[in-house]
Coordinates of C-alpha atoms in Angstrom, one line a residue:
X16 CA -13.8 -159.8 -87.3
X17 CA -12.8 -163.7 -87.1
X18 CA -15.6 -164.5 -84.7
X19 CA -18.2 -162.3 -86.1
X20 CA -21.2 -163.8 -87.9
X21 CA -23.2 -161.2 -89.1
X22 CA -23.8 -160.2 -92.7
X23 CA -23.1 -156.9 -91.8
X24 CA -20.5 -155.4 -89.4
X25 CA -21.4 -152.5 -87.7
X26 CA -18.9 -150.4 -85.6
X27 CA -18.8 -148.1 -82.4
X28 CA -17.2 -146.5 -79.2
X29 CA -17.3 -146.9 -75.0
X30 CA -17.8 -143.5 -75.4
X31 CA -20.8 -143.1 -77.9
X32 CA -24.5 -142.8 -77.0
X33 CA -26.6 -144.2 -80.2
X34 CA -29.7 -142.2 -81.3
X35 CA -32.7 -144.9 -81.4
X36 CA -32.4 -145.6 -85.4
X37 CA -28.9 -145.4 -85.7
X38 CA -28.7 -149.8 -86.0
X39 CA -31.9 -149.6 -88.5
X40 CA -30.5 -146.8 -90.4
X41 CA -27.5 -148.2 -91.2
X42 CA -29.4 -151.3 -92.1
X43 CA -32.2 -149.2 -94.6
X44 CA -29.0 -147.4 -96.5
X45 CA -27.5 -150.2 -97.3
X46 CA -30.8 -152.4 -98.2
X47 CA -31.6 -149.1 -100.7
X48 CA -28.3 -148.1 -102.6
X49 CA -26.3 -151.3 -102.1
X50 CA -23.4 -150.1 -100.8
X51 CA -20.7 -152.2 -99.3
X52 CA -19.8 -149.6 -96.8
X53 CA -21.9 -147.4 -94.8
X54 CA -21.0 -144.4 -92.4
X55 CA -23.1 -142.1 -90.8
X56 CA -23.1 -138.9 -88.7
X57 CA -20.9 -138.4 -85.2
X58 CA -22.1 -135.2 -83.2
X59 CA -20.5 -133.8 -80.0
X60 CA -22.1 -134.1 -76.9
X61 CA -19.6 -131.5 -74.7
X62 CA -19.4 -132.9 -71.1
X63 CA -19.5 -129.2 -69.8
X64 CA -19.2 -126.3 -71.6
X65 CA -19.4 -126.3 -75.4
X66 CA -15.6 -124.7 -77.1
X67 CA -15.9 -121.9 -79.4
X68 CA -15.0 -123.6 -82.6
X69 CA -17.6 -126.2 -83.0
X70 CA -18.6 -125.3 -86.2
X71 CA -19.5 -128.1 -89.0
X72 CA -15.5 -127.0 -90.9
X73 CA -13.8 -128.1 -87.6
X74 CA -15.8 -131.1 -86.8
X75 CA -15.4 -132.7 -90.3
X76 CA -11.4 -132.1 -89.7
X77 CA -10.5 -132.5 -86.2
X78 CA -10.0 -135.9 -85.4
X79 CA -8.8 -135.6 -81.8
X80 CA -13.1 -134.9 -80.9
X81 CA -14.1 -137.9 -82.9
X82 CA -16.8 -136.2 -84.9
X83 CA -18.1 -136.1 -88.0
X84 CA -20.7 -134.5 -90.2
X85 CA -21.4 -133.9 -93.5
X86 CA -24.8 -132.6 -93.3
X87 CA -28.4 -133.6 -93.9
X88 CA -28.4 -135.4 -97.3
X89 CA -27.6 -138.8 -98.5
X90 CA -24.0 -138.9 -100.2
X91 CA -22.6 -141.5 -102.4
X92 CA -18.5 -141.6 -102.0
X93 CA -17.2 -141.3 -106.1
X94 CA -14.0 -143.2 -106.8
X95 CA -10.8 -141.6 -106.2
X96 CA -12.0 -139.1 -103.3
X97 CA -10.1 -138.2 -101.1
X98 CA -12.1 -137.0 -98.2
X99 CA -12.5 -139.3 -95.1
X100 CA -16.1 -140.6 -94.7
X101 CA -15.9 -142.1 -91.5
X102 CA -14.3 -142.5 -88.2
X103 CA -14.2 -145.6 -86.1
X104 CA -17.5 -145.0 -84.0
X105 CA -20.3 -144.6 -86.8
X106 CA -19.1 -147.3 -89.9
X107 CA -20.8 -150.3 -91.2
X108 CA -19.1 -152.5 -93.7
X109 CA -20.9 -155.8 -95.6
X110 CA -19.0 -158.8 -94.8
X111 CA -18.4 -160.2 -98.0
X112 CA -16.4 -156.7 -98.5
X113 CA -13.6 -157.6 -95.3
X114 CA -13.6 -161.0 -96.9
X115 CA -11.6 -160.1 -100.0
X116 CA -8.8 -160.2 -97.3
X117 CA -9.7 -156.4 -96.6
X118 CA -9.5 -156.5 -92.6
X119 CA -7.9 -154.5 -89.5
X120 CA -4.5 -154.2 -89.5
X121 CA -3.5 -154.6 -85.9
X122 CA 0.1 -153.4 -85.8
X123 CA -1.4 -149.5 -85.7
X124 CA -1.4 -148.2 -82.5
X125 CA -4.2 -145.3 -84.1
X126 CA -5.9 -144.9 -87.3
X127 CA -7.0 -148.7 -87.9
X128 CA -10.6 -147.2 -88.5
X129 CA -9.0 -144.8 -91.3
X130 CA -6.6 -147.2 -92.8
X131 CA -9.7 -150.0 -92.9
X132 CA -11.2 -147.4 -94.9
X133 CA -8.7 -146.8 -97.2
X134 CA -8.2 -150.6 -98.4
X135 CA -12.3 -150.4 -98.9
X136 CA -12.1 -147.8 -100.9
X137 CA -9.1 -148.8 -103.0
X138 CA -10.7 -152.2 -103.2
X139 CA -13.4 -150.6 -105.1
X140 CA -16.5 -150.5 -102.5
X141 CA -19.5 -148.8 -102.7
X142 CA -19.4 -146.0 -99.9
X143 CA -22.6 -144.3 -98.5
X144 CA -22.7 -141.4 -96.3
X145 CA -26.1 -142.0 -94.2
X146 CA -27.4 -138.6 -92.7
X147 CA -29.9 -140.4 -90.4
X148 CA -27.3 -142.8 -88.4
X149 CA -26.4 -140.4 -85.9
X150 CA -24.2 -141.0 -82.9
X151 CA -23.6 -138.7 -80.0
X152 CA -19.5 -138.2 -78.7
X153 CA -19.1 -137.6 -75.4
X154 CA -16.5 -135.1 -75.5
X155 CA -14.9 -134.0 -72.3
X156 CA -12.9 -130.9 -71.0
X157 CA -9.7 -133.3 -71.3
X158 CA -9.5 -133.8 -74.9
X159 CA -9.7 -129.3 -75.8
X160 CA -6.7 -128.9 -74.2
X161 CA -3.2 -128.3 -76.5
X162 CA -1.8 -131.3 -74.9
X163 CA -4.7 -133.4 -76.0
X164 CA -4.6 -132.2 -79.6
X165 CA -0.9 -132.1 -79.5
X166 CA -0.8 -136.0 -78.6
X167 CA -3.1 -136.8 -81.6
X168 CA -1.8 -135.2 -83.8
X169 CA 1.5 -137.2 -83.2
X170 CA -0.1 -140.1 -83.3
X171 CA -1.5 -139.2 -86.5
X172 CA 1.8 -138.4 -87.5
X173 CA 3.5 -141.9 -86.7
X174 CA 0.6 -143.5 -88.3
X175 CA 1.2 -141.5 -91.5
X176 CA 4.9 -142.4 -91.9
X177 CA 4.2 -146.1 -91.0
X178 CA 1.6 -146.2 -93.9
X179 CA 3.2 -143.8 -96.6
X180 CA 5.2 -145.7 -99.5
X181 CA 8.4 -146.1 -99.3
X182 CA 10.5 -144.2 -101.5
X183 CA 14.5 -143.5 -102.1
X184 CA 14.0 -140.0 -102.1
X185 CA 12.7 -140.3 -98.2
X186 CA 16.3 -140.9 -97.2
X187 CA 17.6 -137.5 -97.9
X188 CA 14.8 -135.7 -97.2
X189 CA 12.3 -137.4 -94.4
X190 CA 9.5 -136.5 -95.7
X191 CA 7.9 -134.8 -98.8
X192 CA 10.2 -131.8 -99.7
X193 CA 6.9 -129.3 -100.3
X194 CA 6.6 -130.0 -96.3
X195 CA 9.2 -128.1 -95.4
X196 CA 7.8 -125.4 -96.9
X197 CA 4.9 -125.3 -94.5
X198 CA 7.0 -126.6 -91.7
X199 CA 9.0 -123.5 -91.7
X200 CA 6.0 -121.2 -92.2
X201 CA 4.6 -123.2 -88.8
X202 CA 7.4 -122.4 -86.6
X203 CA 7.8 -118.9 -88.2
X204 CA 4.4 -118.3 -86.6
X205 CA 5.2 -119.9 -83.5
X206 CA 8.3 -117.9 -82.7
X207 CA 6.3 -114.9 -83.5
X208 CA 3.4 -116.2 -81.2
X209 CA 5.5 -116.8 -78.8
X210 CA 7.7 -113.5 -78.9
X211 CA 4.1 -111.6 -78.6
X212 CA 3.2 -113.8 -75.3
X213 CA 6.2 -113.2 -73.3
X214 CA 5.3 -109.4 -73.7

C-alpha cells in the first residue's frame, strides 16, 4: 500500500483468472455511485470435477473455496450490515479511503482481507457490490477435503479470538457463553455420527 500510486487500489489472487471487464468494471461502479469501496463477484472454476454443494447459499458462506456471489444486481452495503461483501481476490478500495490510517494489518496470519473490510466499513465508507466484476477461482480437489476445511476453519478461529474485544468475562468462560450451547450440540452430533460409522 506504501508504494502504490494509484487513485484506486484494486486487489486479487495467484490463483484467479479475471474475466476481460473485471479492471473497467470496478472502475465504471465507482465513477457512477461514488463509493469508496468496490467488490465484485468470485465464481469457482473446479479443477476436476464440480462437488455437490456448489449452490449460491454455500458459496456466499464458505470461505475455505474463496468464492463469492451475491447475484446479478448492483447492491449498495447500508450501515451497520453485517454480511461480508468481499473476499481478498475481487475488492477495490479508493485511496483516500486507506489514507485515513485504514490499512492492512500485517500481524494476521489470515483474514487481513476481512478485517481491512471491517475498519472500511466502521470508518464509514461507501460499499458497492458490483455484479459485472467477475473473477474465476481455481478451485482444486485439495481444498474439498475435511482436512482442508478443517484447517480454515481454525484459522478462522485464531483470527476471531485475536480480533474480538477483550472483555473480563473471557477469563472465566473463553468465549461467549451462548457458544457452548452450540459447542455441545456439535459434538453431540459428532459422537452420534461417529457411533453410526463404526457400524
Amino acid at each position: 500500500l506504501a508504494q502504490a500510486r494509484g487513485a484506486i487500489l484494486a486487489f486479487t489472487d495467484d490463483d484467479i483468472v479475471a474475466e476481460p471487464r473485471w479492471l473497467s468494471s470496478l472502475h465504471r461502479a465507482f465513477e457512477e455511485t461514488g463509493a469508496d469501496a468496490v467488490s465484485g463477484r468470485v465464481l469457482p472454476r473446479w479443477e476436476g470435477i464440480a462437488p455437490g454443494f456448489d449452490t449460491d447459499q454455500i458459496m456466499a458462506h464458505v470461505g475455505t473455496i474463496g468464492c463469492l456471489d451475491f447475484g446479478e444486481q448492483r447492491l449498495q452495503m447500508s450501515p451497520g450490515a453485517a454480511r461480508y461483501w468481499w473476499v481478498g481476490s475481487n475488492m477495490a478500495v479508493r485511496r483516500e479511503t486507506l489514507a485515513r490510517g485504514v490499512g492492512f494489518d500485517e500481524r494476521l496470519a489470515r483474514g487481513q482481507d476481512v478485517d481491512l473490510f471491517i475498519r472500511v466499513a466502521r470508518a464509514g465508507a461507501r460499499i458497492v457490490y458490483e455484479p459485472a466484476a467477475v473473477l474465476h477461482h481455481r478451485v482444486g480437489a485439495e481444498r474439498l477435503t475435511p482436512a482442508a476445511f478443517r484447517r480454515w476453519y481454525e484459522e478462522r478461529g485464531y483470527y476471531r479470538v485475536y480480533t474480538r474485544p477483550w472483555r473480563w468475562s473471557h477469563a472465566l468462560t473463553v468465549m461467549p457463553l451462548y457458544w457452548y450451547t452450540d459447542v455441545f450440540r456439535q459434538a453431540w452430533r459428532w459422537l452420534i455420527t461417529a457411533g453410526q460409522a463404526r457400524r
